[in-house]
Coordinates of C-alpha atoms and ligand atoms in Angstrom, one line a residue:
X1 CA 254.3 155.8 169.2
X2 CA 252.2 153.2 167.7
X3 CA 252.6 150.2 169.1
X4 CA 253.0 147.2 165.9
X5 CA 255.6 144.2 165.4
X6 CA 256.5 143.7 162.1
X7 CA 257.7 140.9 160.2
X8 CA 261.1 140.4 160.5
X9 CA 261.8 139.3 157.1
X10 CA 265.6 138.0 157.8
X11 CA 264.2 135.5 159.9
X12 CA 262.1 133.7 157.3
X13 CA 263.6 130.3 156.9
X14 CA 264.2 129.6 153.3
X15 CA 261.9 126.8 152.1
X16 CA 259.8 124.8 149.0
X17 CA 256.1 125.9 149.0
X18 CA 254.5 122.6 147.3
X19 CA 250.8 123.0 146.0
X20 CA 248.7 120.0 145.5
X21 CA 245.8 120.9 143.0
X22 CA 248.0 123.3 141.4
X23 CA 246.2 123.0 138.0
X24 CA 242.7 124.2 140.0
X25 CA 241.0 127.5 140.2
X26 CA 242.4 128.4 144.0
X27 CA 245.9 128.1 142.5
X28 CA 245.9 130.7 140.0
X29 CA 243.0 132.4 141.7
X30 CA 244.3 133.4 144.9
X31 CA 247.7 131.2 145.8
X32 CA 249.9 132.6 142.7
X33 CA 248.1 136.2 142.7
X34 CA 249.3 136.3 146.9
X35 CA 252.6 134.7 146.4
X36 CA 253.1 137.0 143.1
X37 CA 252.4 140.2 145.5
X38 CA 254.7 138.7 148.3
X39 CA 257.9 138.5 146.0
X40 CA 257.0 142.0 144.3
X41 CA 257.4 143.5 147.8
X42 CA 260.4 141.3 148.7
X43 CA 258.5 139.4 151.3
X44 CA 259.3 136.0 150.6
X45 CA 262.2 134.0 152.3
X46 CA 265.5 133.6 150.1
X47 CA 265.5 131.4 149.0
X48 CA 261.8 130.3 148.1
X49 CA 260.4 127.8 145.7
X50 CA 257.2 127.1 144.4
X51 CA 256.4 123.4 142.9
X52 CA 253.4 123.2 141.6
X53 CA 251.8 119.2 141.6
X54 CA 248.9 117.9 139.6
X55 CA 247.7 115.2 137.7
X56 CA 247.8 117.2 134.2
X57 CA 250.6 116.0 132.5
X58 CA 252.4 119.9 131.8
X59 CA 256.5 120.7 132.0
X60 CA 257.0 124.0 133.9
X61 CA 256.9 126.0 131.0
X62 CA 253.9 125.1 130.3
X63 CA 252.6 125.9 133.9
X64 CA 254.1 129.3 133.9
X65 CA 252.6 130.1 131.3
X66 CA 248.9 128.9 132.5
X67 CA 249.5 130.7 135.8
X68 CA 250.6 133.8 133.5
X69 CA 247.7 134.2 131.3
X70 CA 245.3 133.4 134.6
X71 CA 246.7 136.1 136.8
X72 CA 246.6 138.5 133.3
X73 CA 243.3 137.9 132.7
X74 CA 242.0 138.7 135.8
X75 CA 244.1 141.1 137.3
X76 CA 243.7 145.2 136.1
X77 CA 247.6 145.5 134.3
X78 CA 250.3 142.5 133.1
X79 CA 251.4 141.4 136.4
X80 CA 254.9 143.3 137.1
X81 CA 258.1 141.2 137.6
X82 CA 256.3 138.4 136.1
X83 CA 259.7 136.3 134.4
X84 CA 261.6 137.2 137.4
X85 CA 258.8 135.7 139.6
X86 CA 258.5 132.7 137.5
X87 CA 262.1 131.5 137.8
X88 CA 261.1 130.5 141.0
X89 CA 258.2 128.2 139.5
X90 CA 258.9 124.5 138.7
X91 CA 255.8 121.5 138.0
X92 CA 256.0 118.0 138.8
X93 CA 253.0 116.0 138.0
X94 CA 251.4 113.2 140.3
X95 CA 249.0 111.1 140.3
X96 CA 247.5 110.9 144.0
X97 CA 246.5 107.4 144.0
X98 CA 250.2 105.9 143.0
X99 CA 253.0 105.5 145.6
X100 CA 255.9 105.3 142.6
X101 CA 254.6 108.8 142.1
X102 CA 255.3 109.9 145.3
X103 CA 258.1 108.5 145.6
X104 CA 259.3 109.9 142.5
X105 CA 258.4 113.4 143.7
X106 CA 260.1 112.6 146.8
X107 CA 263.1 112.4 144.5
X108 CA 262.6 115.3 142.8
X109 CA 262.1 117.4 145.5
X110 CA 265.4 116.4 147.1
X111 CA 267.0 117.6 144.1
X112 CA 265.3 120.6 144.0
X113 CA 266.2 121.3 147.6
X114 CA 269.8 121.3 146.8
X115 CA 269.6 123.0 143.3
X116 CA 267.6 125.8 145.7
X117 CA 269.2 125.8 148.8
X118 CA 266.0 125.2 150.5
X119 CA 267.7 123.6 153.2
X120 CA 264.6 120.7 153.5
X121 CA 261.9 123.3 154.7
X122 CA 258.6 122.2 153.0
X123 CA 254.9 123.3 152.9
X124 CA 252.8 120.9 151.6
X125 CA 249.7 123.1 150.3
X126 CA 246.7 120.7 150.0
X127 CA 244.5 123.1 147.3
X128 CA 242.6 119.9 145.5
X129 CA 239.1 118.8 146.4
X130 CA 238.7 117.6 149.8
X131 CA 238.3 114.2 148.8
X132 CA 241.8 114.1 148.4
X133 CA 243.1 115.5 151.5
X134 CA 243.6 112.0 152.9
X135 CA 244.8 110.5 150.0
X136 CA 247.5 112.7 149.7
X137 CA 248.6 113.2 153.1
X138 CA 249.2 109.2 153.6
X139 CA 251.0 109.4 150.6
X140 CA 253.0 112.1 151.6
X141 CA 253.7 109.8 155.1
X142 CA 254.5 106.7 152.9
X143 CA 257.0 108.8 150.8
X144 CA 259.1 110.1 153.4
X145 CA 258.0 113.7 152.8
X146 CA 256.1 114.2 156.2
X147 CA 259.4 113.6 158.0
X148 CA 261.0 116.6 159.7
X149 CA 264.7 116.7 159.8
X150 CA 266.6 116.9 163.7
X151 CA 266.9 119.7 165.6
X152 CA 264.3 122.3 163.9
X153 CA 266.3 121.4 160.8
X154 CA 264.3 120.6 157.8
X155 CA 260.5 121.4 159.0
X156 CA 257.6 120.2 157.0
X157 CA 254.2 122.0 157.2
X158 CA 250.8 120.9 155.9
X159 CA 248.5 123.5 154.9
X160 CA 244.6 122.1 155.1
X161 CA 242.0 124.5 153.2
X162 CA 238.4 124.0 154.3
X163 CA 235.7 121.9 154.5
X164 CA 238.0 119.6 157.4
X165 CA 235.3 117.0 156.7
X166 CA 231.7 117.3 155.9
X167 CA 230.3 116.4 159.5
X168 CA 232.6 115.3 162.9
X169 CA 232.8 111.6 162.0
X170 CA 234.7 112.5 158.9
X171 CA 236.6 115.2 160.3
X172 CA 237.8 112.8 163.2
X173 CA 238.5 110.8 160.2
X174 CA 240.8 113.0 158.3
X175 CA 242.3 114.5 161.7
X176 CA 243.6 110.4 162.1
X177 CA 244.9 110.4 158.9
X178 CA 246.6 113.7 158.8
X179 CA 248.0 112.5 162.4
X180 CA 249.1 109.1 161.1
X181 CA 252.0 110.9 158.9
X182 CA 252.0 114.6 161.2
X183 CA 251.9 115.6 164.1
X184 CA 249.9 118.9 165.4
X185 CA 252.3 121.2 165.1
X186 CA 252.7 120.9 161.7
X187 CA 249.3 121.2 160.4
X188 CA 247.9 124.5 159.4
X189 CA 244.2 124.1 159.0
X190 CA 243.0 127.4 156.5
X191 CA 240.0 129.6 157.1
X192 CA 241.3 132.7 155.0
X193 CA 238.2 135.0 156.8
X194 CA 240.7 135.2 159.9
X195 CA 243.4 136.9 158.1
X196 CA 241.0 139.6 157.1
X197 CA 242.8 142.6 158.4
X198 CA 239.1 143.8 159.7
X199 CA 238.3 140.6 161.4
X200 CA 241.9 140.6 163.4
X201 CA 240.9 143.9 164.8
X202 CA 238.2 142.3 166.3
X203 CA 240.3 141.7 169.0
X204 CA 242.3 144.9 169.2
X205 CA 238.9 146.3 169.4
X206 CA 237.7 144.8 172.3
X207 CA 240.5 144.1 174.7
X208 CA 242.9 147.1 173.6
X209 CA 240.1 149.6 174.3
X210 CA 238.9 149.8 177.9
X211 CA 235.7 150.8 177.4
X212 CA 234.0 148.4 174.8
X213 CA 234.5 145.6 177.4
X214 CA 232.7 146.6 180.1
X215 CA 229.3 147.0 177.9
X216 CA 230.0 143.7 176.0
X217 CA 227.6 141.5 177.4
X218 CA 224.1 140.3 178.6
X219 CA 223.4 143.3 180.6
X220 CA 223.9 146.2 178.0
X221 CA 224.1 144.0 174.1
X222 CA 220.2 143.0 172.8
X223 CA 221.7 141.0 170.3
X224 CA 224.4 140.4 167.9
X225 CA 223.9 140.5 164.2
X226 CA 226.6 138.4 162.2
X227 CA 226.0 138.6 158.0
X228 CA 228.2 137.3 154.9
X229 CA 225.9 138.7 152.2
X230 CA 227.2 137.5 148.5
X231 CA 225.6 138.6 145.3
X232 CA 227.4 135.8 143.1
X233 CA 225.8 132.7 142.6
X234 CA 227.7 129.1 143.1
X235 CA 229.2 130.3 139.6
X236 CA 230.9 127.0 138.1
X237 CA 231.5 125.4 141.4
X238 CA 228.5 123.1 141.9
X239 CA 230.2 120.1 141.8
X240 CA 231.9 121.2 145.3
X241 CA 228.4 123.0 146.2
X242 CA 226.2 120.3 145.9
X243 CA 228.0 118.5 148.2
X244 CA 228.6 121.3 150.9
X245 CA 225.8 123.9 151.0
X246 CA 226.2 127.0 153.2
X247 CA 226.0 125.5 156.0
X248 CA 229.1 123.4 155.5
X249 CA 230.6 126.2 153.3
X250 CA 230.3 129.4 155.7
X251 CA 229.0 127.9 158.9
X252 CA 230.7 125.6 159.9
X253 CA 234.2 128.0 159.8
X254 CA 233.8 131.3 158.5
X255 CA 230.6 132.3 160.6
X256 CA 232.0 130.6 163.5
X257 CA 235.3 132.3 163.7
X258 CA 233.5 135.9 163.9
X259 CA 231.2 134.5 166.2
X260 CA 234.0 133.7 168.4
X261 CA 236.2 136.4 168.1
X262 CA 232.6 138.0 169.0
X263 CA 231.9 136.0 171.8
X264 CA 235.0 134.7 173.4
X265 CA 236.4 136.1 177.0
X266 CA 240.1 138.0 176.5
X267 CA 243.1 135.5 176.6
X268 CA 245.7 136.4 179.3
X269 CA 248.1 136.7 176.1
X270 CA 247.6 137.3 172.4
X271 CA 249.2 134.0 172.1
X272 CA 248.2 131.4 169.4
X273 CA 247.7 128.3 172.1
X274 CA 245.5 130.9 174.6
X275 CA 243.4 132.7 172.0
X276 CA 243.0 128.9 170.5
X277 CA 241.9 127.9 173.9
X278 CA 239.2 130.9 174.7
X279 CA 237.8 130.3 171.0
X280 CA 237.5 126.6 171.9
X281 CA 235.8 127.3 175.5
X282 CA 233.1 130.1 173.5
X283 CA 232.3 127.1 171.0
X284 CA 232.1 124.3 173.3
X285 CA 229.0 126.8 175.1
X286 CA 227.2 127.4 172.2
X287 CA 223.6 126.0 173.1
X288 CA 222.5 123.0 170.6
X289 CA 219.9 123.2 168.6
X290 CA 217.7 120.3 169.6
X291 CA 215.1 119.1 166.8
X292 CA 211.7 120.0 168.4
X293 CA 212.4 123.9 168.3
X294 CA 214.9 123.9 165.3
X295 CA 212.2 125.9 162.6
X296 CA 211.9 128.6 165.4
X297 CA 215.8 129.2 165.1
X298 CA 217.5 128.7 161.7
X299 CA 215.6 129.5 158.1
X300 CA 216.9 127.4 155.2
X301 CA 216.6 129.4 151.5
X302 CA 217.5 128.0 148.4
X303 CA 217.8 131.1 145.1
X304 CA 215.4 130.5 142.3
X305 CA 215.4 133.0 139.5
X306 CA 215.7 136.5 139.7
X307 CA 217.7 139.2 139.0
X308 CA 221.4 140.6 140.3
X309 CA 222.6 143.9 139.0
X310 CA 220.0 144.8 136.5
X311 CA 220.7 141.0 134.9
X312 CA 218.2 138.1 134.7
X313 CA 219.7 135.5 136.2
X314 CA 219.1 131.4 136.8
X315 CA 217.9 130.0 139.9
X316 CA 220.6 127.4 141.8
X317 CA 218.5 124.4 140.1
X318 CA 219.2 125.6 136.8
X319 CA 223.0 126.3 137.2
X320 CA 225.3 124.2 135.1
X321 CA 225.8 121.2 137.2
X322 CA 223.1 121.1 139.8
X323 CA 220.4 118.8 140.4
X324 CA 216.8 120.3 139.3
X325 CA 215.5 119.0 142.2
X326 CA 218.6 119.4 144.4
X327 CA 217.7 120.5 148.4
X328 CA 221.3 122.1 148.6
X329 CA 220.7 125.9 150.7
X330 CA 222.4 128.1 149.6
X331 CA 220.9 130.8 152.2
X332 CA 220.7 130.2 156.2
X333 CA 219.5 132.5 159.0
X334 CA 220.7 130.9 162.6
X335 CA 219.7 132.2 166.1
X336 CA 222.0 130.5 168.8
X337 CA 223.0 131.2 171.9
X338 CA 226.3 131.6 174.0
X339 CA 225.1 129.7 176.6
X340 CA 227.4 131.4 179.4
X341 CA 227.6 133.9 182.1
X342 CA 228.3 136.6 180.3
X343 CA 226.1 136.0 176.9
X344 CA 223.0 134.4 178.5
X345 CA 219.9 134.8 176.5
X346 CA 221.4 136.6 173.9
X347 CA 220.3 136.0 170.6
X348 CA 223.7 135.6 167.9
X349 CA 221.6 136.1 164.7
X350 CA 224.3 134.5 161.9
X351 CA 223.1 135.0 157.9
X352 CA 224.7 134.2 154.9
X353 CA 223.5 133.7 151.5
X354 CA 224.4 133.3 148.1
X355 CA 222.3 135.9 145.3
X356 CA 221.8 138.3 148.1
X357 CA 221.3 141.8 147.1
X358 CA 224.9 142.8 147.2
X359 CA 228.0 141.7 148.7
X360 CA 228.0 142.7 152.5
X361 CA 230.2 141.5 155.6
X362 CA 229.5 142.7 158.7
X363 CA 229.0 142.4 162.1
X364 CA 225.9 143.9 164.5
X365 CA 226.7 144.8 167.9
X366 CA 223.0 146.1 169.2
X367 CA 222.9 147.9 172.8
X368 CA 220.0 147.4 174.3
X369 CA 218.0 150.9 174.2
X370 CA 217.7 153.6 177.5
X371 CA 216.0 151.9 180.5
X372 CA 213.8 154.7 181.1
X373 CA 213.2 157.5 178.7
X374 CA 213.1 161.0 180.1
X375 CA 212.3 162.8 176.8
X376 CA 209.3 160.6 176.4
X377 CA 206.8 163.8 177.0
X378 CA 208.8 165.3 173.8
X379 CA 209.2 162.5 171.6
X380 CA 206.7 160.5 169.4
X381 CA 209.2 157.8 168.8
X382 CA 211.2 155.6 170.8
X383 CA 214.8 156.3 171.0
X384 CA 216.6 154.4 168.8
X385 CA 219.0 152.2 171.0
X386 CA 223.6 152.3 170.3
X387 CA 224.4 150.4 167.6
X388 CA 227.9 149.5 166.8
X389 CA 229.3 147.6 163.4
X390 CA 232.4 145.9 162.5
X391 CA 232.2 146.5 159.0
X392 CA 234.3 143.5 156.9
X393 CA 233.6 144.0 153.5
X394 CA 233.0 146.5 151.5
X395 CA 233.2 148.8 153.8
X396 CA 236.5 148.1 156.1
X397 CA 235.1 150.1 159.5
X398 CA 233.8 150.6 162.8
X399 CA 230.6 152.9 163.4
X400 CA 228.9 153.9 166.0
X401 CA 225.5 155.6 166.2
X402 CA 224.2 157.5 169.0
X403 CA 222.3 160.3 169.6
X404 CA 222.7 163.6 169.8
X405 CA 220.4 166.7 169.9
X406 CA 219.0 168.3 166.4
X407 CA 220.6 171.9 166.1
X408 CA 217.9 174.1 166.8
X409 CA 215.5 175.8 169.0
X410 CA 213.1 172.6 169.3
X411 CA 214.0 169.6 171.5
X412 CA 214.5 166.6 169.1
X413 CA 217.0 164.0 168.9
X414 CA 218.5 162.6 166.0
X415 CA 220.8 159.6 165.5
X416 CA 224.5 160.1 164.1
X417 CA 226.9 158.0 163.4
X418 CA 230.9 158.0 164.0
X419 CA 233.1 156.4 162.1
X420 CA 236.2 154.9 161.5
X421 CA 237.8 153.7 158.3
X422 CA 240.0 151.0 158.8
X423 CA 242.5 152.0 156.2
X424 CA 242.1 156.2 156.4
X425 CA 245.7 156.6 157.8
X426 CA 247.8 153.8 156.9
X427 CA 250.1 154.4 154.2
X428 CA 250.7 150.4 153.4
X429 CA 247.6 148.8 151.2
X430 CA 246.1 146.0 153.7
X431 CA 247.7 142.3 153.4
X432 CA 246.0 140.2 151.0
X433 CA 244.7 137.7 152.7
X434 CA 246.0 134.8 151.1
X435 CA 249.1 137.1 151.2
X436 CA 248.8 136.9 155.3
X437 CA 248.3 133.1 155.7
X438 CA 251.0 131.9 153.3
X439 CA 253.0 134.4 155.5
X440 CA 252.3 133.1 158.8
X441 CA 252.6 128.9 157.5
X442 CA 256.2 130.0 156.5
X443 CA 256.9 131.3 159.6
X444 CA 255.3 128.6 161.7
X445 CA 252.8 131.0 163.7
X446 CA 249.3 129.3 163.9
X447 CA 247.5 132.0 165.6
X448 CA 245.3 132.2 162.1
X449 CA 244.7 128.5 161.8
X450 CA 241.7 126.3 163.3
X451 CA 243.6 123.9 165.8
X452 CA 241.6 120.4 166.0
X453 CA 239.5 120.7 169.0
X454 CA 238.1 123.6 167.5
X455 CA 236.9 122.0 164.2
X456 CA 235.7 119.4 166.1
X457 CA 233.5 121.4 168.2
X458 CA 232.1 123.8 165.4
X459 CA 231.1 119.9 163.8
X460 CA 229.4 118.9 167.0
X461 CA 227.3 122.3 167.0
X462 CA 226.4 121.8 163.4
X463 CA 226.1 118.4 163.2
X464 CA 222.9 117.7 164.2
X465 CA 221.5 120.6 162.7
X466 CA 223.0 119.0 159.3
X467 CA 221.5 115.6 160.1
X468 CA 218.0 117.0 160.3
X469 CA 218.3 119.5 157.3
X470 CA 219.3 116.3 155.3
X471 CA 216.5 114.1 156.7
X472 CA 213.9 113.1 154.6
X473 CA 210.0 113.8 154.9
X474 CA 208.4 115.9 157.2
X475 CA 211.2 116.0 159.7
X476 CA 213.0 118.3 157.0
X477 CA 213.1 122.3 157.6
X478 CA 211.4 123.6 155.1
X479 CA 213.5 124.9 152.6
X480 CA 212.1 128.3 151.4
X481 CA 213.1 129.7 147.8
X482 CA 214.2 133.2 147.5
X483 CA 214.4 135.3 144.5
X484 CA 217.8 135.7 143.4
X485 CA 218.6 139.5 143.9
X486 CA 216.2 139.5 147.4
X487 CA 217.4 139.4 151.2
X488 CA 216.4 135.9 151.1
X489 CA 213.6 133.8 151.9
X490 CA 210.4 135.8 153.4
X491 CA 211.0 133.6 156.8
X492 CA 214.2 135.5 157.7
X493 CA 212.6 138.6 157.0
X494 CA 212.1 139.8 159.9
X495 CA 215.6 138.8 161.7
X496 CA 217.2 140.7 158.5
X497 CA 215.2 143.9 158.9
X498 CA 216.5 143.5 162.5
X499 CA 220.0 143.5 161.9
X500 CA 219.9 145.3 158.2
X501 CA 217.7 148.3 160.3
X502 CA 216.2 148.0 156.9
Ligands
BG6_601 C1 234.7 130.6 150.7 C2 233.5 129.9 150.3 O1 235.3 129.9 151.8 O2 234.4 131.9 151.2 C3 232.8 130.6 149.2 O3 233.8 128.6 149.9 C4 232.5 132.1 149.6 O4 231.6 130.0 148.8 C5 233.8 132.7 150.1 O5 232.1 132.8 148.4 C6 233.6 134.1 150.7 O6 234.8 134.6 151.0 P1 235.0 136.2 150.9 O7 236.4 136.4 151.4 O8 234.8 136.6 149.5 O9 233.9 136.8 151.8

């Protein structure tokens, strides 16, 4: 038997999903392609609206159609089911800054409600630029929309995506404002990296197998290697990557998450509340980087021009939209520590970079080699210490190398590797995840979802570290260029070769 609990569809409240920004690239990027997939494999409550809200003045023919020709464009075949799909698709346009507008949306979702039989259950989606976050949400207060109805009746959810500020004074900031108009429970706080199938079996990894746990610490792991490679560029989104950088753009969530889910001891239940908890007690040990030793432990990179699959291409200054003298990084190597019991003086080595080589997600679990070596006499080499990965992306799967002998008459060892494909016996493709967290907001689970202690304490890690790298004169890091197409600047080179075994 394999033990799995499944969805139980029946019990999906019926609801309105309404998405803020709904004229912007995440919409018909990743919102519409998810939802699209949910309703072709009947997944989706009944009844289930979509409203889509922006400031472009369009009717919801109009929309349809935009969302249509994006998801064609993009996608390998016409998108099945599409007219069916888009009955379920109205638009209302707002304009965030007025309160008539809210109030007529208010309106208009009432009616919809009872034309739908959505029986009040609302997600607010927030997929516009952060600025707007608290705009919106007070408006959303103001307008009555944040109001839940009595008895469980009528919920309201508000789906956050990332960056929850851009250091911890403005992510207390927006945490007041979201509180002002909701309370906890209904806000879903997005980092889409934890509903990556292979980052969820993090867990089942280590604390449904008895024997990972006993080896996973100081006294048998070297180090830990955590890398989000990406061979893109910031494409056409330097307006939003100006003002974040990779620090605030992988860091301060993605990176963090698998670091935790790395790190973290085992809940007593897979619970959202007590995995929330162990995550928050893992981040609030991390060691802080203090100023005087910061060079020896993160490298800063920023891509000048190069190459990526055979193509010239531009360095970050000369992307449409960015400064030419702009200090934004868009490559960072971090060594920190788990400053605890079980992690003590173990290096977490976390890298991520834009115009890397190729797009690569992993995560380096590196046992620390034999204590004494009896084949030393017959060897010329050292042995080459257990090495296990988590691999994210491309590759969905779990290897392990060891050692074993060479077939043959000589003594010699040689290092093999056994694997595990995540997906090599499952008959259903893997969730999209977009797919996964729309899934869970409907339902009300936030076992995927940052809860607010955690952001703050990911922002009081990197804070500091953000305030020196933003400094001016010679307090700076230095902020190395790296060819576009390399493994980033030639300061990280030897941490990459480490964890790359390149
Ligand atoms: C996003 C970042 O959160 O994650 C992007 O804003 C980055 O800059 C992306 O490219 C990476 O996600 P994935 O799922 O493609 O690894």
């Amino acid at each position: 038997m394999k033990p799995c609990s499944a969805i139980n569809l029946g019990a999906l409240s019926p609801c309105t999903l309404v998405i803020f920004g709904a004229s912007g690239d995440l919409t018909s990027r990743k919102l519409i392609p998810a939802l699209h997939g949910l309703f072709l494999s009947d997944s989706l409550p009944h009844p289930f609206h979509i409203v889509g809200c922006a400031r472009t003045a369009l009717d919801a023919e109009a929309f349809r159609t935009l969302l249509h020709e994006a998801i064609r464009t993009s996608g390998p075949a016409p998108p099945a089911g599409w007219e069916e799909f888009a009955r379920h698709i109205s638009y209302i346009p707002v304009q965030y800054g007025d309160a008539k507008s809210f109030t007529r949306l208010a309106e208009s979702l009432r009616q919809l409600d009872r034309d739908h039989q959505t029986q009040g259950n609302r997600i607010c989606y927030l997929a516009t630029p952060p600025s707007l976050y608290p705009v919106i949400a007070a408006q959303l207060g103001q307008a009555g929309l944040a109001a839940e109805g009595p008895g469980g009746k009528g919920w309201v959810r508000i789906v956050v995506e990332k960056p929850f500020g851009r250091d911890l004074t403005s992510a207390l900031e927006l945490d007041q404002i979201l509180h002002q108009s909701f309370r906890e429970h209904q806000i879903f706080r997005i980092d889409h990296y934890l509903a990556k199938e292979t980052v969820q079996n993090i867990l089942m990894l280590r604390f449904a197998n008895a024997i990972f746990e006993p080896l996973w610490n100081r006294g048998h792991i070297d180090y830990v290697g955590i890398v989000a490679a990406e061979q893109l560029g910031v494409e056409h989104r330097a307006g939003y990557y100006e003002q974040t950088g990779i620090l605030r753009d992988m860091f301060q969530n993605h990176m963090q998450q698998l670091l935790a889910l790395t790190a973290m001891e085992p809940p007593s239940l897979f619970e959202a509340e007590r995995v929330r908890d162990e995550k928050a007690k893992c981040a609030r040990s991390l060691k802080p980087l203090v100023r005087e030793t910061m060079a020896e432990h993160l490298v800063l990179g920023q891509y000048g021009p190069g190459s990526s699959q055979g193509r010239p291409v531009a360095g970050y200054r000369d992307e449409p939209g960015v400064a030419p003298d702009s200090r934004t990084p868009t490559f960072a190597m971090l060594r920190l520590f788990v400053d605890n019991w079980r992690w003590r003086d173990v290096p977490f080595y976390l890298v991520s970079g834009k115009r890397l080589p190729h797009k690569e997600t992993k995560i380096v679990i590196q046992f620390k080699p034999v204590p004494h070596s009896m084949f030393r006499d017959m060897l010329a080499e050292r042995i080459i210490a257990n090495r296990l990965t988590l691999g994210i992306y491309p590759e969905e799967e779990i290897t392990l190398t060891f050692q074993t002998k060479t077939p043959g008459s000589r003594v010699c060892l040689r290092p093999v590797t056994m694997d595990f494909k995540y997906n090599q016996d499952s008959a259903a493709p893997p969730l999209d995840a977009y797919a996964k967290v729309l899934l869970d907001v409907i339902q009300g689970d936030h076992m995927l979802f940052w809860r607010q202690d955690g952001v703050e304490l990911a922002w009081s890690f990197l804070t500091p570290i953000l305030e020196e790298c933003e400094s001016c004169g010679d307090r700076a890091p230095q902020l190395h260029t790296y060819p576009a197409g390399s493994w980033g600047p030639e300061a990280a080179q030897e941490w990459i070769r480490l964890i790359l075994n390149n």
